[in-house]
Amino acid sequence: MKGVIEHYKQYLPVTDKTPVISLNEGNTPLIRARYIESLVGGDVEVYLKYEGLNPTGSFKDRGMTLALSKAVEAGSKAVICASTGNTSASAAAYAARAKIKCIVLIPEGGIALGKLAQALIHGAEVLAVKGNFDDCLNLVKEITRKHPITLVNSLNPDRIEGQKTGAFEICDSLGGAPDYHAIPVGNAGNIVAYWKGYKEYKEIGKIDSLPKMIGFQAEGAAPIVKGHIVKNPRTIATAIKIGNPASWKKAEVARDESGGLIEAVTDAEILNAYKLLASKEGIFVEPASAASVAGVLKKAKEGYFRSEKRKATEGSPERSRRAKSEKIRIACILTGHGLKDPDRAIASIKKPKVVAAKLNAVLKEIGF
Ligand SMILES: *Cc1c(COP(=O)(O)O)cnc(C)c1O
């Protein structure tokens, strides 16, 4: 498969002259999740969009291929980003491929080891800032205002353009839009990108309905839910540990236009979904990614999908026909790979037992 620029060229701000910097990102699997369906109950189908299978292990690659291609097209010699980890891993890889400089500001001690390793091995100049993500983002905004370096955080509109291809893929694969789109919310670029993608697909007649966008922040880092900036965000889900999201207002627009919601899930709920995905569905994600599934399970317990279905049936004749004849479809975005943060996995489960190198000792342990 080609990368997302080649595949969705006609919907993206590129021309034949744009140099395409690609690692064949995108085309990630949309996996049916029968066990999670059994927990949600009722007439639902749950699909998991496994974005951890992108080249650098997160959805950031969809936006970064376009951001770097456009940067090179514009003659840029360097890119810079603030990052909770995955943006820096992705920017570093695509900048290496483009042969331009990449500068990364990360919160000191605040990103998973795998992501730091990626940024470093791809040759980025990494600075660990004594502050949090929001401090890092303020710094790079200031730097790019005054110096000729391209900002590749999701404030860069090319990032959003590239990331909207995730919505195209879901619709192409389902043959229509899902009814609900569940997604973790950190800096809030991705929920905005998906909503843009769905709306554009509807405008050109590729789909005839739009999903409700249901976003989930971590309880200790939930500024949109609380309605105010969180000075010291706290959560084990480092990728969404953000107290002042850059796309705050646009995320609220996506929520409200779609008739969806943005709510919080606790770290305990996130870890529960994280372990469940690994042990019952065979899918290893990083903790932040599990927020979408944690949110769906929480809303299912509240009866949200049942009562929403009743409402849908009372609506337009077209919707009601769909609602009666088909199951409710929920797409959950699994934003990043579990191997990014192996420490978290090891801390969440029992360590392996140590046994003697003797057949009897091993057999005894495994119950034979
Ligand atoms: C970046 C990231 C998020 C948050 O996405 P936003 O666009 O900042 O809301 C969630 N999960 C993972 C794994 C990420 O890398």
mmCIF file of C-alpha atoms and ligand atoms in Angstrom:
data_model
loop_
_atom_site.group_PDB
_atom_site.id
_atom_site.type_symbol
_atom_site.label_atom_id
_atom_site.label_comp_id
_atom_site.label_asym_id
_atom_site.label_seq_id
_atom_site.Cartn_x
_atom_site.Cartn_y
_atom_site.Cartn_z
ATOM 1 C CA MET A 1 0.000 0.000 0.000
ATOM 2 C CA LYS A 2 1.011 3.573 -0.675
ATOM 3 C CA GLY A 3 1.160 6.189 2.070
ATOM 4 C CA VAL A 4 -1.774 8.476 2.871
ATOM 5 C CA ILE A 5 -0.694 11.306 0.544
ATOM 6 C CA GLU A 6 -0.518 9.062 -2.530
ATOM 7 C CA HIS A 7 -3.719 7.290 -1.556
ATOM 8 C CA TYR A 8 -5.892 10.326 -0.746
ATOM 9 C CA LYS A 9 -4.134 12.937 -2.889
ATOM 10 C CA GLN A 10 -7.310 14.502 -4.269
ATOM 11 C CA TYR A 11 -8.538 15.394 -0.769
ATOM 12 C CA LEU A 12 -5.246 16.860 0.471
ATOM 13 C CA PRO A 13 -3.493 20.212 -0.112
ATOM 14 C CA VAL A 14 -0.807 18.789 -2.414
ATOM 15 C CA THR A 15 0.090 19.139 -6.082
ATOM 16 C CA ASP A 16 2.153 16.988 -8.431
ATOM 17 C CA LYS A 17 5.119 19.142 -7.450
ATOM 18 C CA THR A 18 4.873 18.425 -3.717
ATOM 19 C CA PRO A 19 7.793 16.192 -2.684
ATOM 20 C CA VAL A 20 6.183 13.267 -0.882
ATOM 21 C CA ILE A 21 7.995 12.351 2.329
ATOM 22 C CA SER A 22 6.372 9.058 3.272
ATOM 23 C CA LEU A 23 6.971 5.858 5.217
ATOM 24 C CA ASN A 24 3.858 4.193 3.734
ATOM 25 C CA GLU A 25 1.865 5.252 6.803
ATOM 26 C CA GLY A 26 -1.885 4.677 7.177
ATOM 27 C CA ASN A 27 -3.951 1.714 5.952
ATOM 28 C CA THR A 28 -4.113 0.463 9.541
ATOM 29 C CA PRO A 29 -6.470 -2.407 10.390
ATOM 30 C CA LEU A 30 -10.001 -1.845 11.653
ATOM 31 C CA ILE A 31 -10.488 -4.806 13.951
ATOM 32 C CA ARG A 32 -13.848 -6.111 15.179
ATOM 33 C CA ALA A 33 -13.795 -6.430 18.993
ATOM 34 C CA ARG A 34 -16.260 -9.136 20.017
ATOM 35 C CA TYR A 35 -15.238 -9.289 23.653
ATOM 36 C CA ILE A 36 -15.683 -5.559 24.135
ATOM 37 C CA GLU A 37 -19.028 -5.839 22.345
ATOM 38 C CA SER A 38 -20.094 -8.421 24.928
ATOM 39 C CA LEU A 39 -19.314 -5.916 27.677
ATOM 40 C CA VAL A 40 -21.108 -3.056 25.941
ATOM 41 C CA GLY A 41 -24.166 -5.263 25.380
ATOM 42 C CA GLY A 42 -27.146 -4.680 23.125
ATOM 43 C CA ASP A 43 -27.046 -4.382 19.360
ATOM 44 C CA VAL A 44 -23.596 -2.921 18.889
ATOM 45 C CA GLU A 45 -20.588 -3.584 16.768
ATOM 46 C CA VAL A 46 -17.293 -2.285 18.128
ATOM 47 C CA TYR A 47 -14.358 -1.668 15.799
ATOM 48 C CA LEU A 48 -10.821 -0.826 16.852
ATOM 49 C CA LYS A 49 -8.683 1.314 14.550
ATOM 50 C CA TYR A 50 -5.202 0.110 15.463
ATOM 51 C CA GLU A 51 -3.109 3.202 14.802
ATOM 52 C CA GLY A 52 -0.195 1.697 16.709
ATOM 53 C CA LEU A 53 0.645 -0.105 13.456
ATOM 54 C CA ASN A 54 1.790 3.085 11.746
ATOM 55 C CA PRO A 55 5.539 3.249 10.901
ATOM 56 C CA THR A 56 6.591 4.980 14.132
ATOM 57 C CA GLY A 57 3.853 3.352 16.201
ATOM 58 C CA SER A 58 1.223 6.086 16.450
ATOM 59 C CA PHE A 59 -1.324 8.036 14.389
ATOM 60 C CA LYS A 60 1.026 11.053 14.382
ATOM 61 C CA ASP A 61 2.564 9.657 11.164
ATOM 62 C CA ARG A 62 -0.575 10.500 9.166
ATOM 63 C CA GLY A 63 -0.120 14.177 9.914
ATOM 64 C CA MET A 64 3.658 14.165 9.873
ATOM 65 C CA THR A 65 3.947 12.851 6.306
ATOM 66 C CA LEU A 66 2.022 15.906 5.110
ATOM 67 C CA ALA A 67 3.651 18.389 7.498
ATOM 68 C CA LEU A 68 7.159 17.340 6.407
ATOM 69 C CA SER A 69 6.257 17.170 2.714
ATOM 70 C CA LYS A 70 4.847 20.700 2.858
ATOM 71 C CA ALA A 71 7.817 21.935 4.905
ATOM 72 C CA VAL A 72 10.249 20.607 2.309
ATOM 73 C CA GLU A 73 8.125 22.040 -0.503
ATOM 74 C CA ALA A 74 8.308 25.451 1.203
ATOM 75 C CA GLY A 75 12.102 25.167 1.461
ATOM 76 C CA SER A 76 12.238 24.718 5.222
ATOM 77 C CA LYS A 77 15.549 23.468 6.648
ATOM 78 C CA ALA A 78 14.328 22.555 10.138
ATOM 79 C CA VAL A 79 11.214 21.508 12.026
ATOM 80 C CA ILE A 80 10.447 21.800 15.717
ATOM 81 C CA CYS A 81 7.810 20.391 18.058
ATOM 82 C CA ALA A 82 6.798 20.092 21.672
ATOM 83 C CA SER A 83 5.876 16.538 22.480
ATOM 84 C CA THR A 84 4.524 14.090 25.016
ATOM 85 C CA GLY A 85 6.563 11.580 23.008
ATOM 86 C CA ASN A 86 4.843 10.356 19.866
ATOM 87 C CA THR A 87 4.964 13.635 17.965
ATOM 88 C CA SER A 88 8.721 13.764 18.511
ATOM 89 C CA ALA A 89 9.195 10.139 17.433
ATOM 90 C CA SER A 90 7.237 10.775 14.262
ATOM 91 C CA ALA A 91 8.763 14.192 13.475
ATOM 92 C CA ALA A 92 12.261 12.762 13.987
ATOM 93 C CA ALA A 93 11.656 9.842 11.613
ATOM 94 C CA TYR A 94 10.090 11.921 8.829
ATOM 95 C CA ALA A 95 12.721 14.663 9.209
ATOM 96 C CA ALA A 96 15.447 12.010 8.910
ATOM 97 C CA ARG A 97 13.822 10.834 5.690
ATOM 98 C CA ALA A 98 13.528 14.410 4.431
ATOM 99 C CA LYS A 99 17.143 15.048 5.475
ATOM 100 C CA ILE A 100 16.275 18.158 7.447
ATOM 101 C CA LYS A 101 16.923 19.066 11.043
ATOM 102 C CA CYS A 102 14.441 18.169 13.779
ATOM 103 C CA ILE A 103 14.340 19.860 17.182
ATOM 104 C CA VAL A 104 12.217 18.415 19.956
ATOM 105 C CA LEU A 105 11.188 19.833 23.333
ATOM 106 C CA ILE A 106 9.913 17.246 25.792
ATOM 107 C CA PRO A 107 8.882 17.561 29.446
ATOM 108 C CA GLU A 108 11.796 16.227 31.501
ATOM 109 C CA GLY A 109 11.012 12.750 32.844
ATOM 110 C CA GLY A 110 7.520 12.969 31.341
ATOM 111 C CA ILE A 111 7.661 10.744 28.283
ATOM 112 C CA ALA A 112 7.789 6.980 27.829
ATOM 113 C CA LEU A 113 11.238 5.517 27.257
ATOM 114 C CA GLY A 114 10.462 3.955 23.878
ATOM 115 C CA LYS A 115 9.428 7.310 22.431
ATOM 116 C CA LEU A 116 12.545 9.062 23.680
ATOM 117 C CA ALA A 117 14.641 6.275 22.147
ATOM 118 C CA GLN A 118 12.910 6.807 18.800
ATOM 119 C CA ALA A 119 13.504 10.568 18.700
ATOM 120 C CA LEU A 120 17.167 10.069 19.606
ATOM 121 C CA ILE A 121 17.943 7.230 17.215
ATOM 122 C CA HIS A 122 16.385 9.145 14.311
ATOM 123 C CA GLY A 123 18.829 11.930 15.055
ATOM 124 C CA ALA A 124 16.620 14.671 16.457
ATOM 125 C CA GLU A 125 18.072 17.296 18.741
ATOM 126 C CA VAL A 126 16.147 16.556 21.918
ATOM 127 C CA LEU A 127 15.897 19.031 24.775
ATOM 128 C CA ALA A 128 14.329 17.910 28.056
ATOM 129 C CA VAL A 129 12.621 20.982 29.488
ATOM 130 C CA LYS A 130 12.146 21.372 33.238
ATOM 131 C CA GLY A 131 8.415 21.863 32.847
ATOM 132 C CA ASN A 132 5.344 20.132 31.428
ATOM 133 C CA PHE A 133 4.041 19.725 27.873
ATOM 134 C CA ASP A 134 2.199 23.035 27.971
ATOM 135 C CA ASP A 135 5.452 24.845 28.840
ATOM 136 C CA CYS A 136 7.183 23.098 25.917
ATOM 137 C CA LEU A 137 4.428 24.096 23.497
ATOM 138 C CA ASN A 138 4.557 27.733 24.603
ATOM 139 C CA LEU A 139 8.298 27.740 23.964
ATOM 140 C CA VAL A 140 8.098 26.294 20.454
ATOM 141 C CA LYS A 141 5.271 28.673 19.540
ATOM 142 C CA GLU A 142 7.449 31.579 20.586
ATOM 143 C CA ILE A 143 10.524 30.232 18.772
ATOM 144 C CA THR A 144 8.668 29.668 15.477
ATOM 145 C CA ARG A 145 7.151 33.153 15.606
ATOM 146 C CA LYS A 146 10.635 34.630 15.472
ATOM 147 C CA HIS A 147 12.814 32.095 13.655
ATOM 148 C CA PRO A 148 12.627 30.259 10.306
ATOM 149 C CA ILE A 149 11.757 26.844 11.728
ATOM 150 C CA THR A 150 8.547 25.001 10.825
ATOM 151 C CA LEU A 151 6.248 24.117 13.712
ATOM 152 C CA VAL A 152 4.990 20.542 13.342
ATOM 153 C CA ASN A 153 2.667 20.309 16.314
ATOM 154 C CA SER A 154 -1.015 19.864 15.440
ATOM 155 C CA LEU A 155 -1.374 23.670 15.358
ATOM 156 C CA ASN A 156 0.151 23.177 11.918
ATOM 157 C CA PRO A 157 -2.920 22.766 9.649
ATOM 158 C CA ASP A 158 -1.108 20.204 7.476
ATOM 159 C CA ARG A 159 -1.004 17.853 10.462
ATOM 160 C CA ILE A 160 -4.804 17.993 10.718
ATOM 161 C CA GLU A 161 -5.182 17.502 6.952
ATOM 162 C CA GLY A 162 -3.053 14.356 7.052
ATOM 163 C CA GLN A 163 -4.768 12.975 10.139
ATOM 164 C CA LYS A 164 -8.252 13.321 8.641
ATOM 165 C CA THR A 165 -7.357 10.353 6.368
ATOM 166 C CA GLY A 166 -8.058 8.116 9.380
ATOM 167 C CA ALA A 167 -11.756 8.970 8.989
ATOM 168 C CA PHE A 168 -11.622 8.194 5.258
ATOM 169 C CA GLU A 169 -10.140 4.773 5.963
ATOM 170 C CA ILE A 170 -12.802 3.918 8.541
ATOM 171 C CA CYS A 171 -15.603 4.877 6.133
ATOM 172 C CA ASP A 172 -13.981 3.067 3.201
ATOM 173 C CA SER A 173 -13.658 -0.028 5.317
ATOM 174 C CA LEU A 174 -17.164 0.026 6.882
ATOM 175 C CA GLY A 175 -18.881 1.159 3.697
ATOM 176 C CA GLY A 176 -20.259 4.151 5.596
ATOM 177 C CA ALA A 177 -19.699 6.184 8.729
ATOM 178 C CA PRO A 178 -19.867 4.625 12.189
ATOM 179 C CA ASP A 179 -22.592 5.910 14.553
ATOM 180 C CA TYR A 180 -20.075 6.796 17.259
ATOM 181 C CA HIS A 181 -16.435 7.725 17.031
ATOM 182 C CA ALA A 182 -14.591 7.252 20.346
ATOM 183 C CA ILE A 183 -11.198 8.899 20.718
ATOM 184 C CA PRO A 184 -8.673 9.948 23.389
ATOM 185 C CA VAL A 185 -8.291 13.723 23.691
ATOM 186 C CA GLY A 186 -4.980 15.350 24.619
ATOM 187 C CA ASN A 187 -3.954 18.417 22.668
ATOM 188 C CA ALA A 188 -7.245 17.780 20.808
ATOM 189 C CA GLY A 189 -5.921 17.876 17.235
ATOM 190 C CA ASN A 190 -7.012 14.361 16.362
ATOM 191 C CA ILE A 191 -10.687 14.719 17.281
ATOM 192 C CA VAL A 192 -10.750 17.857 15.119
ATOM 193 C CA ALA A 193 -9.002 16.046 12.240
ATOM 194 C CA TYR A 194 -11.407 13.088 12.290
ATOM 195 C CA TRP A 195 -14.442 15.355 12.381
ATOM 196 C CA LYS A 196 -13.077 17.276 9.388
ATOM 197 C CA GLY A 197 -12.524 14.004 7.529
ATOM 198 C CA TYR A 198 -16.047 12.721 8.166
ATOM 199 C CA LYS A 199 -17.624 16.034 7.153
ATOM 200 C CA GLU A 200 -15.645 16.193 3.921
ATOM 201 C CA TYR A 201 -16.561 12.606 3.027
ATOM 202 C CA LYS A 202 -20.226 13.451 3.596
ATOM 203 C CA GLU A 203 -20.021 16.612 1.488
ATOM 204 C CA ILE A 204 -18.743 14.679 -1.517
ATOM 205 C CA GLY A 205 -21.340 11.957 -1.024
ATOM 206 C CA LYS A 206 -19.018 9.157 0.064
ATOM 207 C CA ILE A 207 -21.090 8.666 3.232
ATOM 208 C CA ASP A 208 -24.661 9.670 4.074
ATOM 209 C CA SER A 209 -24.452 10.140 7.838
ATOM 210 C CA LEU A 210 -22.008 11.493 10.396
ATOM 211 C CA PRO A 211 -20.876 9.915 13.661
ATOM 212 C CA LYS A 212 -21.271 11.424 17.100
ATOM 213 C CA MET A 213 -17.771 12.329 18.253
ATOM 214 C CA ILE A 214 -17.202 11.036 21.796
ATOM 215 C CA GLY A 215 -13.862 12.140 23.221
ATOM 216 C CA PHE A 216 -12.209 11.117 26.484
ATOM 217 C CA GLN A 217 -9.658 12.937 28.584
ATOM 218 C CA ALA A 218 -7.895 11.537 31.635
ATOM 219 C CA GLU A 219 -9.535 12.640 34.893
ATOM 220 C CA GLY A 220 -6.381 14.403 36.118
ATOM 221 C CA ALA A 221 -5.851 16.148 32.777
ATOM 222 C CA ALA A 222 -9.372 17.086 31.695
ATOM 223 C CA PRO A 223 -9.420 20.832 31.002
ATOM 224 C CA ILE A 224 -12.173 20.629 28.362
ATOM 225 C CA VAL A 225 -14.416 18.640 30.699
ATOM 226 C CA LYS A 226 -13.740 20.924 33.662
ATOM 227 C CA GLY A 227 -13.948 24.126 31.628
ATOM 228 C CA HIS A 228 -10.635 25.543 32.826
ATOM 229 C CA ILE A 229 -6.890 25.125 32.293
ATOM 230 C CA VAL A 230 -5.323 22.403 34.460
ATOM 231 C CA LYS A 231 -2.019 23.789 35.775
ATOM 232 C CA ASN A 232 -0.482 20.499 36.858
ATOM 233 C CA PRO A 233 -2.047 17.753 34.768
ATOM 234 C CA ARG A 234 -1.687 14.280 36.234
ATOM 235 C CA THR A 235 -2.288 10.886 34.630
ATOM 236 C CA ILE A 236 -0.408 7.686 33.849
ATOM 237 C CA ALA A 237 -1.511 8.215 30.228
ATOM 238 C CA THR A 238 1.411 10.493 29.354
ATOM 239 C CA ALA A 239 0.334 11.026 25.722
ATOM 240 C CA ILE A 240 -2.771 12.899 26.899
ATOM 241 C CA LYS A 241 -1.236 14.575 29.937
ATOM 242 C CA ILE A 242 -2.057 18.088 28.729
ATOM 243 C CA GLY A 243 -3.604 20.911 30.723
ATOM 244 C CA ASN A 244 -4.232 23.502 28.019
ATOM 245 C CA PRO A 245 -5.034 21.858 24.670
ATOM 246 C CA ALA A 246 -4.088 23.801 21.534
ATOM 247 C CA SER A 247 -7.276 22.793 19.697
ATOM 248 C CA TRP A 248 -9.591 23.264 22.692
ATOM 249 C CA LYS A 249 -12.249 25.392 20.967
ATOM 250 C CA LYS A 250 -12.251 23.389 17.735
ATOM 251 C CA ALA A 251 -12.666 20.187 19.738
ATOM 252 C CA GLU A 252 -15.736 21.683 21.395
ATOM 253 C CA VAL A 253 -17.095 22.535 17.950
ATOM 254 C CA ALA A 254 -16.560 18.920 16.805
ATOM 255 C CA ARG A 255 -18.315 17.691 19.937
ATOM 256 C CA ASP A 256 -21.273 20.053 19.585
ATOM 257 C CA GLU A 257 -21.789 19.877 15.807
ATOM 258 C CA SER A 258 -21.788 16.086 15.970
ATOM 259 C CA GLY A 259 -24.050 15.887 19.023
ATOM 260 C CA GLY A 260 -21.333 14.012 20.885
ATOM 261 C CA LEU A 261 -19.536 14.569 24.171
ATOM 262 C CA ILE A 262 -16.137 14.986 25.792
ATOM 263 C CA GLU A 263 -15.872 13.354 29.210
ATOM 264 C CA ALA A 264 -13.223 12.135 31.612
ATOM 265 C CA VAL A 265 -12.105 8.611 32.493
ATOM 266 C CA THR A 266 -10.012 7.771 35.555
ATOM 267 C CA ASP A 267 -6.542 6.226 35.400
ATOM 268 C CA ALA A 268 -8.058 3.077 36.908
ATOM 269 C CA GLU A 269 -10.605 2.898 34.069
ATOM 270 C CA ILE A 270 -7.839 3.515 31.523
ATOM 271 C CA LEU A 271 -5.659 0.755 32.985
ATOM 272 C CA ASN A 272 -8.599 -1.634 33.095
ATOM 273 C CA ALA A 273 -9.287 -1.060 29.382
ATOM 274 C CA TYR A 274 -5.547 -1.283 28.653
ATOM 275 C CA LYS A 275 -5.291 -4.723 30.251
ATOM 276 C CA LEU A 276 -8.549 -5.878 28.733
ATOM 277 C CA LEU A 277 -7.474 -4.945 25.210
ATOM 278 C CA ALA A 278 -4.251 -6.892 25.654
ATOM 279 C CA SER A 279 -5.635 -9.954 27.429
ATOM 280 C CA LYS A 280 -9.043 -10.327 25.730
ATOM 281 C CA GLU A 281 -8.585 -8.840 22.264
ATOM 282 C CA GLY A 282 -4.861 -9.488 21.746
ATOM 283 C CA ILE A 283 -4.155 -5.823 21.089
ATOM 284 C CA PHE A 284 -1.330 -4.054 22.866
ATOM 285 C CA VAL A 285 -1.748 -0.280 23.094
ATOM 286 C CA GLU A 286 -0.220 2.427 25.200
ATOM 287 C CA PRO A 287 -2.309 3.644 28.156
ATOM 288 C CA ALA A 288 -3.553 6.873 26.496
ATOM 289 C CA SER A 289 -4.970 4.827 23.613
ATOM 290 C CA ALA A 290 -7.095 2.778 25.985
ATOM 291 C CA ALA A 291 -8.990 5.940 27.005
ATOM 292 C CA SER A 292 -11.316 5.530 23.999
ATOM 293 C CA VAL A 293 -12.330 2.014 25.035
ATOM 294 C CA ALA A 294 -12.481 3.008 28.723
ATOM 295 C CA GLY A 295 -14.883 5.771 27.712
ATOM 296 C CA VAL A 296 -17.083 3.457 25.653
ATOM 297 C CA LEU A 297 -17.322 0.969 28.544
ATOM 298 C CA LYS A 298 -18.186 3.766 30.957
ATOM 299 C CA LYS A 299 -20.889 5.202 28.697
ATOM 300 C CA ALA A 300 -22.282 1.718 28.022
ATOM 301 C CA LYS A 301 -22.728 1.186 31.775
ATOM 302 C CA GLU A 302 -24.693 4.430 31.922
ATOM 303 C CA GLY A 303 -26.997 3.125 29.152
ATOM 304 C CA TYR A 304 -25.847 5.882 26.801
ATOM 305 C CA PHE A 305 -25.851 3.821 23.601
ATOM 306 C CA ARG A 306 -29.301 2.318 24.286
ATOM 307 C CA SER A 307 -31.026 5.581 25.009
ATOM 308 C CA GLU A 308 -29.238 7.300 22.140
ATOM 309 C CA LYS A 309 -30.469 4.591 19.793
ATOM 310 C CA ARG A 310 -34.069 5.231 20.850
ATOM 311 C CA LYS A 311 -33.586 8.912 20.104
ATOM 312 C CA ALA A 312 -32.147 8.110 16.687
ATOM 313 C CA THR A 313 -35.187 5.987 15.845
ATOM 314 C CA GLU A 314 -37.455 8.916 16.602
ATOM 315 C CA GLY A 315 -35.485 11.090 14.163
ATOM 316 C CA SER A 316 -35.546 11.249 10.379
ATOM 317 C CA PRO A 317 -37.053 8.334 8.420
ATOM 318 C CA GLU A 318 -33.647 7.545 6.928
ATOM 319 C CA ARG A 319 -31.971 7.354 10.330
ATOM 320 C CA SER A 320 -34.811 5.352 11.752
ATOM 321 C CA ARG A 321 -34.579 2.775 8.959
ATOM 322 C CA ARG A 322 -30.872 2.445 9.602
ATOM 323 C CA ALA A 323 -31.356 2.228 13.324
ATOM 324 C CA LYS A 324 -33.954 -0.530 13.035
ATOM 325 C CA SER A 325 -32.220 -2.677 10.488
ATOM 326 C CA GLU A 326 -28.633 -2.309 11.547
ATOM 327 C CA LYS A 327 -26.587 -2.501 14.667
ATOM 328 C CA ILE A 328 -25.036 0.571 16.242
ATOM 329 C CA ARG A 329 -21.441 0.843 15.074
ATOM 330 C CA ILE A 330 -18.802 2.262 17.375
ATOM 331 C CA ALA A 331 -15.290 2.986 16.092
ATOM 332 C CA CYS A 332 -12.598 3.371 18.764
ATOM 333 C CA ILE A 333 -9.275 4.920 17.882
ATOM 334 C CA LEU A 334 -6.332 3.094 19.430
ATOM 335 C CA THR A 335 -3.806 5.869 18.988
ATOM 336 C CA GLY A 336 -0.440 4.278 19.800
ATOM 337 C CA HIS A 337 1.414 0.979 20.283
ATOM 338 C CA GLY A 338 1.929 -0.660 23.667
ATOM 339 C CA LEU A 339 5.621 -1.286 23.061
ATOM 340 C CA LYS A 340 6.210 2.446 23.381
ATOM 341 C CA ASP A 341 5.829 2.113 27.134
ATOM 342 C CA PRO A 342 6.867 -1.400 28.225
ATOM 343 C CA ASP A 343 7.533 -0.221 31.793
ATOM 344 C CA ARG A 344 3.820 0.415 32.210
ATOM 345 C CA ALA A 345 2.931 -3.083 31.044
ATOM 346 C CA ILE A 346 5.434 -4.687 33.395
ATOM 347 C CA ALA A 347 4.224 -2.558 36.295
ATOM 348 C CA SER A 348 0.600 -3.565 35.573
ATOM 349 C CA ILE A 349 1.026 -7.311 35.744
ATOM 350 C CA LYS A 350 2.808 -9.987 37.743
ATOM 351 C CA LYS A 351 6.512 -10.368 37.024
ATOM 352 C CA PRO A 352 7.574 -13.783 35.677
ATOM 353 C CA LYS A 353 8.339 -16.471 38.243
ATOM 354 C CA VAL A 354 11.958 -17.575 38.433
ATOM 355 C CA VAL A 355 12.451 -21.349 38.289
ATOM 356 C CA ALA A 356 15.391 -23.739 38.232
ATOM 357 C CA ALA A 357 16.536 -24.998 34.808
ATOM 358 C CA LYS A 358 14.952 -28.377 35.590
ATOM 359 C CA LEU A 359 12.117 -30.100 33.734
ATOM 360 C CA ASN A 360 10.347 -31.030 36.972
ATOM 361 C CA ALA A 361 10.454 -27.480 38.298
ATOM 362 C CA VAL A 362 8.936 -26.092 35.083
ATOM 363 C CA LEU A 363 6.257 -28.804 34.844
ATOM 364 C CA LYS A 364 5.266 -28.205 38.434
ATOM 365 C CA GLU A 365 4.798 -24.503 37.828
ATOM 366 C CA ILE A 366 2.662 -24.993 34.738
ATOM 367 C CA GLY A 367 0.470 -27.527 36.452
ATOM 368 C CA PHE A 368 1.535 -30.852 34.907
HETATM 369 C C1 LIG B 1 -0.899 12.453 20.497
HETATM 370 C C2 LIG B 1 -1.582 11.311 21.139
HETATM 371 C C3 LIG B 1 -2.881 11.395 21.687
HETATM 372 C C4 LIG B 1 -3.624 12.679 21.751
HETATM 373 O O1 LIG B 1 -3.989 13.201 20.507
HETATM 374 P P1 LIG B 1 -4.373 14.736 20.390
HETATM 375 O O2 LIG B 1 -4.484 14.985 18.943
HETATM 376 O O3 LIG B 1 -3.272 15.507 21.041
HETATM 377 O O4 LIG B 1 -5.663 14.917 21.131
HETATM 378 C C5 LIG B 1 -3.467 10.261 22.194
HETATM 379 N N1 LIG B 1 -2.814 9.082 22.208
HETATM 380 C C6 LIG B 1 -1.581 8.946 21.701
HETATM 381 C C7 LIG B 1 -0.925 7.631 21.752
HETATM 382 C C8 LIG B 1 -0.924 10.052 21.150
HETATM 383 O O5 LIG B 1 0.314 9.900 20.678
#
